[in-house]
Short mmCIF file of C-alpha atoms in Angstrom, two decimals:
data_model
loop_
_atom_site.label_atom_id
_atom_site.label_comp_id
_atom_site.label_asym_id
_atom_site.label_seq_id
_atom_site.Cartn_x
_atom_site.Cartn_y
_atom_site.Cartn_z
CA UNK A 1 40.98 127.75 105.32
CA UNK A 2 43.98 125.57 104.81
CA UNK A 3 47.02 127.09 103.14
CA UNK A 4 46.79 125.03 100.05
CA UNK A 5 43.36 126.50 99.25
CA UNK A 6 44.63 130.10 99.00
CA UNK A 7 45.21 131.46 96.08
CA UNK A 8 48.57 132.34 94.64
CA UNK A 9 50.02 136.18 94.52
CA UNK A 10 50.91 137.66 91.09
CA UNK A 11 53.14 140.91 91.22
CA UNK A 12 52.73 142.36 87.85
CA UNK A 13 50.61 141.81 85.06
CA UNK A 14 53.12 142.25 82.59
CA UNK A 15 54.14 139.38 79.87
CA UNK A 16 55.33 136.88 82.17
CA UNK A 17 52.72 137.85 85.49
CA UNK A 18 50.12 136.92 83.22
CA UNK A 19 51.85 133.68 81.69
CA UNK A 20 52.45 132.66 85.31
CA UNK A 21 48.43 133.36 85.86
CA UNK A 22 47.66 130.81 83.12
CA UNK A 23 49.60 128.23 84.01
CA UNK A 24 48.25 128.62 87.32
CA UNK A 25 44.41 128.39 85.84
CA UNK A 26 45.25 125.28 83.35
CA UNK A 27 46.76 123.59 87.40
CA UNK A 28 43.64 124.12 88.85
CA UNK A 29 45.12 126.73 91.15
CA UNK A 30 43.74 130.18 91.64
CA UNK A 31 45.86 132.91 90.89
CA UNK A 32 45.34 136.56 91.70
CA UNK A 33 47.08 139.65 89.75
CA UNK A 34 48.12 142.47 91.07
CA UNK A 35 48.78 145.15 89.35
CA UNK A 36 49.86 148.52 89.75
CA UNK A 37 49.02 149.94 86.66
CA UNK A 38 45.87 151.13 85.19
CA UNK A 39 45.99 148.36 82.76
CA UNK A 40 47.55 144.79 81.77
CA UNK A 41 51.35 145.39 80.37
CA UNK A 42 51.58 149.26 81.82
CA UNK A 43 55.51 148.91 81.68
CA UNK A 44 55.05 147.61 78.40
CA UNK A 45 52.92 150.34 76.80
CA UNK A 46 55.61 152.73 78.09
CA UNK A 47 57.67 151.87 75.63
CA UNK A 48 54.58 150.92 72.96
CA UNK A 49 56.85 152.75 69.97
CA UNK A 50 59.54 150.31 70.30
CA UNK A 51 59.27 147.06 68.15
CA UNK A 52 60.42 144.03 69.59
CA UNK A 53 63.40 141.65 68.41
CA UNK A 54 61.31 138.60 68.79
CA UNK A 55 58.70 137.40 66.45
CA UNK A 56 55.11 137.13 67.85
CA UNK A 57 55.53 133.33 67.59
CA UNK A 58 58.59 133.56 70.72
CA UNK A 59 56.79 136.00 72.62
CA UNK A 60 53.02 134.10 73.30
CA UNK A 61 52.93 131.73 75.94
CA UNK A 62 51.48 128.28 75.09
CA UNK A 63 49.04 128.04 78.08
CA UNK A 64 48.30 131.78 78.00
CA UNK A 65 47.46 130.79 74.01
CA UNK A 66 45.22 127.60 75.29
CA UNK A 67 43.32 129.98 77.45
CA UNK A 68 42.62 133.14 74.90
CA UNK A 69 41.48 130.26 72.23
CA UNK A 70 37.78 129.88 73.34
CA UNK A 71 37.35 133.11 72.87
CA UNK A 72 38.54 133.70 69.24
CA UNK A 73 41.63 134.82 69.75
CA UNK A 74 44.15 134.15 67.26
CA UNK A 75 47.80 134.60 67.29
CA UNK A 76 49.60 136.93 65.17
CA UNK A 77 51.44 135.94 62.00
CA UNK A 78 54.01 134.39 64.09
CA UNK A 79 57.06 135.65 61.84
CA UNK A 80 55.91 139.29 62.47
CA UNK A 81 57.36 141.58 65.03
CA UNK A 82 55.13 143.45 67.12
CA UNK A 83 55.68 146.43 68.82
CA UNK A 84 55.26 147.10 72.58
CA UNK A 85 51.89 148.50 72.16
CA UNK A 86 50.73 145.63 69.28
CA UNK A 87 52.33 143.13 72.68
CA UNK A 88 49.76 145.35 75.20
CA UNK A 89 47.07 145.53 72.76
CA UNK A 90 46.77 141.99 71.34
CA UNK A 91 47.87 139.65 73.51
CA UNK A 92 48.22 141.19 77.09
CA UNK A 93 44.70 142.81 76.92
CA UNK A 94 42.71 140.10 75.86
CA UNK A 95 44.59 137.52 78.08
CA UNK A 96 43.97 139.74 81.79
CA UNK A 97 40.38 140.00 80.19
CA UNK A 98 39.75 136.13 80.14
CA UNK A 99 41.30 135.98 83.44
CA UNK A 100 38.99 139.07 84.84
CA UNK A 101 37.93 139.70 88.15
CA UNK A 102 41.68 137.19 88.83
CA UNK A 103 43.36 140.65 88.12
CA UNK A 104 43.39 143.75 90.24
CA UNK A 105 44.54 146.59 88.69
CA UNK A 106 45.87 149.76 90.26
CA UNK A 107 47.29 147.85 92.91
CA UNK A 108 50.84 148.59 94.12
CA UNK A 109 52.56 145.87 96.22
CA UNK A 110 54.02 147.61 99.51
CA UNK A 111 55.04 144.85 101.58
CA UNK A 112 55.14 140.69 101.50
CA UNK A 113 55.81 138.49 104.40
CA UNK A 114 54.49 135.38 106.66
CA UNK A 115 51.71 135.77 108.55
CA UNK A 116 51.87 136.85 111.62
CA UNK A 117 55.88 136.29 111.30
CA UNK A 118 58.47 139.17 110.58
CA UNK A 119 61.98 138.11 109.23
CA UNK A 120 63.62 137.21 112.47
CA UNK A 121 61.02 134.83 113.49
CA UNK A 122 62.25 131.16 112.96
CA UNK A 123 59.24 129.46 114.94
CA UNK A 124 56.94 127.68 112.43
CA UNK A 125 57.48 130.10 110.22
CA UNK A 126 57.55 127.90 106.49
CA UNK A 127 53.70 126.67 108.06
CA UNK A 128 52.65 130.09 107.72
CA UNK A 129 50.80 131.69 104.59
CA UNK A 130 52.05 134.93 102.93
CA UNK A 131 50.30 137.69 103.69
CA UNK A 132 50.93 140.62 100.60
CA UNK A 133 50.30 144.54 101.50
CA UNK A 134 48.87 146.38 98.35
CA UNK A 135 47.51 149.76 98.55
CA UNK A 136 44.81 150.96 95.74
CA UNK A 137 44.93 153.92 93.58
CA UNK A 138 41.54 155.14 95.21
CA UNK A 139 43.74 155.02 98.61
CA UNK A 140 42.14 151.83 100.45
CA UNK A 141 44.59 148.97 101.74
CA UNK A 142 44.34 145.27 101.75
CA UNK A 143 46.02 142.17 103.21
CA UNK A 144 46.15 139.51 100.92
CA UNK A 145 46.71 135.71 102.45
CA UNK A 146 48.85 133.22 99.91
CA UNK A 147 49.78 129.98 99.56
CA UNK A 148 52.59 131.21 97.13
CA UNK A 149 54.06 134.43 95.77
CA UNK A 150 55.20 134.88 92.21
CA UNK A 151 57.08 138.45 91.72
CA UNK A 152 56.73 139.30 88.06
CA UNK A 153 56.85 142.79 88.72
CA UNK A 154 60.50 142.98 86.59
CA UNK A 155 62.88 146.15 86.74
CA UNK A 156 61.28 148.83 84.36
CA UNK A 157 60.36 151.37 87.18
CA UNK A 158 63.83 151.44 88.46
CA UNK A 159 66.44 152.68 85.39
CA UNK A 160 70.32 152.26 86.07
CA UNK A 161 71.66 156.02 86.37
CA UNK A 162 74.31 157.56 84.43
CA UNK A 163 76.99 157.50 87.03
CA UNK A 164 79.35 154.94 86.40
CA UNK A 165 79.94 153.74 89.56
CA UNK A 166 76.17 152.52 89.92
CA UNK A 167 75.40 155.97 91.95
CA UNK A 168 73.84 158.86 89.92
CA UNK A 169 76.13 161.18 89.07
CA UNK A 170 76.57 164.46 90.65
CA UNK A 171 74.10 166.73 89.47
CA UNK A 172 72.20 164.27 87.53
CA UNK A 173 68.87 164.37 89.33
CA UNK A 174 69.47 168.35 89.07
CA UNK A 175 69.51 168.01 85.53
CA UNK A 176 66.69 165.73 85.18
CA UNK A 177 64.99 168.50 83.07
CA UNK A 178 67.50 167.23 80.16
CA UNK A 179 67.74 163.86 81.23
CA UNK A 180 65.46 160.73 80.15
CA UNK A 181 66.12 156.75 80.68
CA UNK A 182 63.84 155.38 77.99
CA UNK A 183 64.19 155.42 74.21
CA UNK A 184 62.52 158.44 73.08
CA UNK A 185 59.70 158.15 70.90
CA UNK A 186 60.35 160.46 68.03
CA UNK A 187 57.31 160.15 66.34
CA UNK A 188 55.66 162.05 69.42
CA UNK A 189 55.62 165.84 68.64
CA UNK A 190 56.95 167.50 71.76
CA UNK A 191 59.29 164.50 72.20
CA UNK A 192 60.54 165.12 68.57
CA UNK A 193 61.23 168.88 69.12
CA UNK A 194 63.64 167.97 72.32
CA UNK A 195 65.73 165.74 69.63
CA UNK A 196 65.38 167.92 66.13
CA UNK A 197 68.56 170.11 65.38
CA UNK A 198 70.19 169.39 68.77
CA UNK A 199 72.80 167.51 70.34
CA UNK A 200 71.86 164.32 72.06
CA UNK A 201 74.23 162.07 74.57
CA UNK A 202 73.31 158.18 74.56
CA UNK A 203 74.62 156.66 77.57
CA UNK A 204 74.70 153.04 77.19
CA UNK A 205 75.87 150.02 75.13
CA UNK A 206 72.79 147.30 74.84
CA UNK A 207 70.15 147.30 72.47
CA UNK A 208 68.41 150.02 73.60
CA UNK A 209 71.28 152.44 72.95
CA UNK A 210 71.35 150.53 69.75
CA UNK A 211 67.70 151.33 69.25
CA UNK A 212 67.97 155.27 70.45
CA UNK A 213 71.20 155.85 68.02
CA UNK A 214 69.20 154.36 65.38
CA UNK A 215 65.89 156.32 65.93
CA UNK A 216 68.10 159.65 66.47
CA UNK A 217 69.52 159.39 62.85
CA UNK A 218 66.74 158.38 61.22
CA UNK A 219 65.23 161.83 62.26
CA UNK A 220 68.79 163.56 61.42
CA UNK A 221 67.79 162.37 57.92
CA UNK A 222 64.37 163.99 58.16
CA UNK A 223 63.63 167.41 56.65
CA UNK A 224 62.33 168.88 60.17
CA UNK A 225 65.33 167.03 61.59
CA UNK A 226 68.24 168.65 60.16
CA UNK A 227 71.46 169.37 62.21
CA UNK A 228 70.73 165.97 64.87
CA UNK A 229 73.90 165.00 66.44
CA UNK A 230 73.84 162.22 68.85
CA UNK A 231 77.31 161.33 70.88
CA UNK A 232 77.40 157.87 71.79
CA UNK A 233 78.98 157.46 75.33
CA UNK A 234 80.37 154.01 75.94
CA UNK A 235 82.25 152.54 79.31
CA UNK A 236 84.37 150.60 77.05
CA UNK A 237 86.33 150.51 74.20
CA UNK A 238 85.32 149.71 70.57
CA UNK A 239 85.92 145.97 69.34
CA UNK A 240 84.69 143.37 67.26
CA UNK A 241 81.52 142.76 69.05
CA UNK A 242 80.51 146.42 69.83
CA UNK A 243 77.45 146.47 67.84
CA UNK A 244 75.81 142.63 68.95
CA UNK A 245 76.00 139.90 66.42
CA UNK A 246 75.09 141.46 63.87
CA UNK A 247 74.12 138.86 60.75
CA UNK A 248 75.28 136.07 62.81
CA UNK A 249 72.83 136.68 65.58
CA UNK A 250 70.39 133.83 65.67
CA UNK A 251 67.71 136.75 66.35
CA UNK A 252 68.09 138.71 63.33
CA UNK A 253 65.75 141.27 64.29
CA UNK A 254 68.06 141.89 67.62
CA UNK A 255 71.46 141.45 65.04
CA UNK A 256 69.97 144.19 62.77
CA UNK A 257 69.68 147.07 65.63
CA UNK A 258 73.19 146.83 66.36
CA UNK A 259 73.94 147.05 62.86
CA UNK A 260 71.67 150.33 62.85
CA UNK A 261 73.52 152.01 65.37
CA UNK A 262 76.82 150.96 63.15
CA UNK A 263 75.70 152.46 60.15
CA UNK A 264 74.43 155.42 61.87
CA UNK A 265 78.31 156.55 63.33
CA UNK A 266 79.76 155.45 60.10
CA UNK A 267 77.78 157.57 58.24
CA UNK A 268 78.18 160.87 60.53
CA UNK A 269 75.00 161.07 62.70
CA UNK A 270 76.83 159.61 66.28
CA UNK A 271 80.18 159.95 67.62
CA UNK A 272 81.46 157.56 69.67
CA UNK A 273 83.60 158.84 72.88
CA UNK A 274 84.89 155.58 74.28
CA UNK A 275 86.33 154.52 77.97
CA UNK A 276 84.32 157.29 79.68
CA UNK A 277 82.73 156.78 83.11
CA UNK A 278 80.26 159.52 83.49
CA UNK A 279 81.12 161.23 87.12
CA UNK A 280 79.14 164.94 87.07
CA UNK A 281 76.89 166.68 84.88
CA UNK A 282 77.45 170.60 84.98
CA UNK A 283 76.17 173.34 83.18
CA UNK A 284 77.62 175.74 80.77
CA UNK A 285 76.32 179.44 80.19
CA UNK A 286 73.98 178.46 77.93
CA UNK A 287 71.90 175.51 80.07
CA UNK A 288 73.10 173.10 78.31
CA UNK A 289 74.87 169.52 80.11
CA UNK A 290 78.71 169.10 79.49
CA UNK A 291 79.51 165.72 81.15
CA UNK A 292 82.16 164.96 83.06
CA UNK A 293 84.21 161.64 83.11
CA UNK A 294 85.97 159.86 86.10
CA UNK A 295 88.94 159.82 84.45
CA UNK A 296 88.93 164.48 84.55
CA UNK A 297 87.46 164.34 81.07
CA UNK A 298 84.98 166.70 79.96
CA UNK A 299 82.97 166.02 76.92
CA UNK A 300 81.69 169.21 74.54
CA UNK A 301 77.97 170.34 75.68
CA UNK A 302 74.96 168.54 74.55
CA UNK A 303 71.31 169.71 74.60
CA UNK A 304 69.63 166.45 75.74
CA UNK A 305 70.83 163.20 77.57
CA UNK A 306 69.29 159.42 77.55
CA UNK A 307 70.18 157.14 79.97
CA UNK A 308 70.37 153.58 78.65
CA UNK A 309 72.63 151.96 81.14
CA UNK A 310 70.34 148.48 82.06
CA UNK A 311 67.87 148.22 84.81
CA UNK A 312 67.63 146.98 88.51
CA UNK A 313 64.94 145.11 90.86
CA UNK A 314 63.36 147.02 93.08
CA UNK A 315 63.75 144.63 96.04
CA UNK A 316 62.09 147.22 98.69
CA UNK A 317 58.87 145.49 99.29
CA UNK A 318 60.64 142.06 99.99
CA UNK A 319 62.59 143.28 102.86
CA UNK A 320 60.44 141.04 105.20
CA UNK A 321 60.86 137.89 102.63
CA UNK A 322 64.41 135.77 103.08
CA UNK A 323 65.90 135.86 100.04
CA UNK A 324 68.71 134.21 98.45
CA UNK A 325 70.56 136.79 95.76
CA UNK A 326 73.92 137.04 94.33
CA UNK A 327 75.94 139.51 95.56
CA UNK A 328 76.88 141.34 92.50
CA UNK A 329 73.51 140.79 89.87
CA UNK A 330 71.18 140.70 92.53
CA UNK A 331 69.72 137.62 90.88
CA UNK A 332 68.83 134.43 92.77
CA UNK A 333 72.07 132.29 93.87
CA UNK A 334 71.01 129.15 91.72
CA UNK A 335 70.91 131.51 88.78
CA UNK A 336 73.76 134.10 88.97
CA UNK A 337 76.60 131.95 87.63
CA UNK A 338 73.89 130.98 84.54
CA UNK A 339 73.91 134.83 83.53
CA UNK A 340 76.73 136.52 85.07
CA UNK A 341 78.04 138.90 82.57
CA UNK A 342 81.55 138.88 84.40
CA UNK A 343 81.84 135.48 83.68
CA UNK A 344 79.64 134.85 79.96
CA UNK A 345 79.64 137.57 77.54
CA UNK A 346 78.33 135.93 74.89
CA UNK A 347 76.09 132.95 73.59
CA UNK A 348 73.26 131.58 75.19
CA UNK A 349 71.50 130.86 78.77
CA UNK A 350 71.25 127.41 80.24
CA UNK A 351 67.51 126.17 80.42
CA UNK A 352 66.67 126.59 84.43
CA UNK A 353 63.57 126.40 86.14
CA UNK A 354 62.33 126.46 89.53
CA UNK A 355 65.20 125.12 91.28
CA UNK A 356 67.70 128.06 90.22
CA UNK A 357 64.79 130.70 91.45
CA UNK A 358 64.23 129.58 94.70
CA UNK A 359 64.96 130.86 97.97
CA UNK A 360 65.47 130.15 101.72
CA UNK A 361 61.88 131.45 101.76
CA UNK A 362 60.05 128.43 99.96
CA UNK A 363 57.35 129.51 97.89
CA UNK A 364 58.61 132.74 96.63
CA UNK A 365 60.00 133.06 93.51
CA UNK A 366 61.46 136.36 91.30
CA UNK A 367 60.88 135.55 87.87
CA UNK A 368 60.99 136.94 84.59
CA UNK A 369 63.20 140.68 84.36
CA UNK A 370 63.33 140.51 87.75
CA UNK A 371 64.92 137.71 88.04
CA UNK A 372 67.80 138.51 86.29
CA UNK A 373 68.59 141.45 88.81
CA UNK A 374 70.97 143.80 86.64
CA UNK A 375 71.94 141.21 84.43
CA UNK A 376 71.30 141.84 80.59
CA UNK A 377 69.88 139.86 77.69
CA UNK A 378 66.23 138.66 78.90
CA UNK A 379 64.04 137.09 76.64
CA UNK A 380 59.70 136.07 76.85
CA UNK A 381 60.27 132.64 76.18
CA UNK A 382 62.54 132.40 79.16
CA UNK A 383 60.07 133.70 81.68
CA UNK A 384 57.75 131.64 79.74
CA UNK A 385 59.60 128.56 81.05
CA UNK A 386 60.17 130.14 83.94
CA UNK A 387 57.17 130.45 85.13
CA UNK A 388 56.06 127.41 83.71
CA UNK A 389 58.45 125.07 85.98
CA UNK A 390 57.65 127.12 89.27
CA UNK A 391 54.06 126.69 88.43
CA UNK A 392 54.33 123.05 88.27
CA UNK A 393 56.64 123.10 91.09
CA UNK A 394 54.05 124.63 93.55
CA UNK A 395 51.30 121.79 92.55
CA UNK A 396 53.52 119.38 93.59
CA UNK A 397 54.46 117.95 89.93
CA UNK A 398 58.22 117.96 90.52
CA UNK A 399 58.78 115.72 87.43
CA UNK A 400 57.04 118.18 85.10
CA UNK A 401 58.86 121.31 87.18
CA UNK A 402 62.72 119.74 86.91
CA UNK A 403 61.94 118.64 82.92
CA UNK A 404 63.24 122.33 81.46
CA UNK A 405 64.42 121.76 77.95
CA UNK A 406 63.96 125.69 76.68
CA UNK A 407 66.50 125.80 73.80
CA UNK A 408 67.33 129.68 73.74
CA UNK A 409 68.77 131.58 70.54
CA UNK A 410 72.57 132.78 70.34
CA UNK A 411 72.65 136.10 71.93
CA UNK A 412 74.96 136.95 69.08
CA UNK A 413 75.51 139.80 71.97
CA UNK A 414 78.73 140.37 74.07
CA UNK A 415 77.77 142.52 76.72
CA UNK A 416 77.18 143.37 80.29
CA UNK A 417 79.62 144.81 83.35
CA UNK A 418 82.64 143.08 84.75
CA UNK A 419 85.79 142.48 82.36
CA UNK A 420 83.62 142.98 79.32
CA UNK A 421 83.08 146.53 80.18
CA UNK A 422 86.53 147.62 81.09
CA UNK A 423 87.56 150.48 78.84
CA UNK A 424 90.44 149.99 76.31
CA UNK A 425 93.84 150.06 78.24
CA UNK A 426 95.83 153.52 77.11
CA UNK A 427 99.47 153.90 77.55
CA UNK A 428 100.64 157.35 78.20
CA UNK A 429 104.45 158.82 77.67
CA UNK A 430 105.94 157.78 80.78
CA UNK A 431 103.14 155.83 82.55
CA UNK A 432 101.84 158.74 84.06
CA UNK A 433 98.36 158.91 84.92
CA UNK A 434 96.69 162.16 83.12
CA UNK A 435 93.63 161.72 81.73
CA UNK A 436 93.88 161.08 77.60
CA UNK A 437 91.42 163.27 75.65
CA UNK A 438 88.01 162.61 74.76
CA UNK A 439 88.25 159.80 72.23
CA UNK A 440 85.64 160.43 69.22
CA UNK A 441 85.36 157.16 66.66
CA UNK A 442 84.31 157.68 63.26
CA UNK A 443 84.09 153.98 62.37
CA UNK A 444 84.41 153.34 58.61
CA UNK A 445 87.53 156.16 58.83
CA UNK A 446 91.23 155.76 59.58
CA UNK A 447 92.02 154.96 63.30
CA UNK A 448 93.62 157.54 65.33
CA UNK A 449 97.09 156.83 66.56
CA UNK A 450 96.28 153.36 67.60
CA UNK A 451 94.54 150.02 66.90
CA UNK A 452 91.40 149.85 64.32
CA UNK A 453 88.37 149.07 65.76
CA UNK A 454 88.31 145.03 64.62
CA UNK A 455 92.12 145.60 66.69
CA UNK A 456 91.09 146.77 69.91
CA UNK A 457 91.02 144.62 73.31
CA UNK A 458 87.97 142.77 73.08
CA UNK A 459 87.79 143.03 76.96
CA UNK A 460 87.22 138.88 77.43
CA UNK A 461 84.42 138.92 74.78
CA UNK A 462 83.76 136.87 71.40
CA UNK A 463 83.53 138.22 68.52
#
């Protein structure tokens, strides 16, 4: 069997896995899924609670659409927002059903490489197939050859930790009793009772803090829910463009979480403590988690903690592959400078396509979350596009694959690492270097001895 008759390697039947599996179908090409889930969108119905910012007419591929048509399917009121479980349950279901025996579920990707060639070897090694490791959930093992390899398998199985140098914090795997990296679903019983009455950190600044701050006063407001604190734990200082776009944001959905989180410090439920690099977690008498900041800073105890601080690619099965990623977002080279939060904290992505995901290793390709590395700010449609360039791009239709012309909304979102997350500077008598105290904002309330929040350093961001 020639190379070009193999099929072509899916990691991840998630949104854009199976978008990239119906391109590949509509090309003539046969793809095959693999999953290592126990269903189509598993990452997805993790976080089924959550409703999406995007409309269900941004977040349904067009050839994905093309294929579910014969059999009924019809989209969504397009201006509706669907949740991550409506995403799993009516579109992501019924679209790895049409594709059937094309995706393997409970299949975890170990290993991908050439055939018969490890990294080192140079010697007709881009003649080779791809040969893919997956072990099954019933235990067996498989080698699977490829013509191509499309890694969709994004970043949701490996959360950020709550140290702020990148590195878990000490004692922060001890405390992982207290400790969660997803937004909470509150509307689950014995998820609820962690939350009700109690004190809750939120570590993180994106939408998903936005979303947790939100969800956590709503239930302060609730009669079971009485006495819910959260503390709002930030890297950086308050400005401008703390909370997203707000109205302005070309997503409104998206605009209207960070104006959630807003409403819910202004009106009591969150405090803010700004500038504060989490270094330890410790325990007081009682159990509970007082965190401790780089800076010597030690922040009153709370009774729960969520992690919200981004995600990363898991990049551990690849090792064999040659890959080309930027040093800092571990996002292909071509792309980096596109989404580099260091250097854009706001507005929109340039369209790209295949030629900003490829690597020295032709015919692999990261797309969709994962190929943004740790950069923030992903949206379906651009996977969408993503995968629809590489798709064309591996069937030899280079016109089609270079003709991107993805128009993306305003982010109406400053946000990321780099300048934009550099706390505000503080001046102390003398210039000495002791730690100020915990900061606490009450937005809507006089400043403390200092700039208003519209005043502050914007850190390099618009807004």
């Amino acid at each position: 069997m020639s190379t070009q008759q193999l099929p072509v390697v899916v990691i991840g039947a998630g949104p854009t896995g199976l978008a990239a599996a119906a391109h590949l179908v509509e090309r003539g090409i046969e793809p095959l899924v693999l999953e290592s889930g126990d269903g189509a969108g598993a990452a997805v119905r993790e976080w089924s609670h959550v409703r999406l910012f995007s409309p269900w007419g941004e977040v349904v591929d067009p050839a994905a659409e093309k294929l579910l048509a014969p059999t009924g399917w019809t989209r969504p009121d397009p201006a509706a927002y669907p949740s991550g479980g409506d995403w799993a349950e009516r579109y992501l279901r019924p679209l790895a059903d049409v594709l059937g025996d094309r995706v393997r579920l409970g299949a975890t990707v170990t290993g991908v490489s050439r055939s018969g060639r490890d990294r080192i070897v140079d010697a007709d090694r881009a003649a080779q197939p791809f040969v893919v490791h997956a072990e099954y959930a019933d235990g067996r093992e498989e080698r699977v050859l490829a013509r191509a390899v499309i890694d969709a398998s994004g970043t949701w199985t490996t959360p950020s930790p709550a140290g702020g140098s990148g590195l878990p914090a000490l004692g922060e795997q001890a405390a992982a009793d207290r400790v969660t990296y997803r937004v909470p679903d509150l509307k689950d019983p014995v998820v609820r009772a962690r939350h009700a009455g109690r004190r809750t950190a939120v570590i993180g600044s994106g939408a998903s803090a936005f979303t947790a701050l939100a969800y956590l006063a709503e239930l302060a407001k609730s009669e079971d829910g009485k006495g819910t604190h959260a503390v709002w734990v930030l890297r950086r200082g308050i400005s401008g463009s703390t909370f997203g776009g707000g109205e302005a944001d070309q997503l409104p959905a998206r605009g209207a979480l960070g104006l959630a989180a807003k409403a819910a410090v202004d009106e009591g439920y969150a405090d803010a403590v700004t500038g504060f690099r989490t270094e330890a977690f410790e325990r007081d008498g009682d159990g509970r988690l007082v965190l401790v900041g780089e800076d010597g800073r030690r922040l009153d105890p709370v009774d729960e903690v969520i992690v919200l601080t981004g995600f990363r690619p898991d990049l551990s099965f690849l090792s064999e592959i040659r890959l080309g990623l930027d040093e800092r977002l571990q996002a292909p080279l071509q792309l980096a400078p596109l989404i580099d939060p260091n250097q854009h904290s706001c507005g929109t992505v340039y369209p790209h396509g295949h030629r900003e995901l490829s690597h020295p290793e032709q015919g692999i390709y990261l797309v969709g979350m994962k190929s943004y590395g740790r950069a923030p700010t992903f949206l379906a449609m651009t996977g969408y596009e993503q995968v629809r360039s590489v798709v064309a791009a591996i069937a030899g239709d280079l016109d089609s694959a270079d003709r991107v012309e993805l128009t993306l909304p305003e982010t109406g979102v400053c946000g990321g690492a780099g300048l934009f997350d550099a706390p505000d500077t503080q001046q102390t008598d003398g210039g000495g270097c002791c730690a100020p105290a915990p900061q606490l904002v009450q937005l809507g309330a006089p400043a403390a001895a200092g700039a208003t929040a519209e005043e502050a350093p914007a850190g390099g961001c618009c807004g």
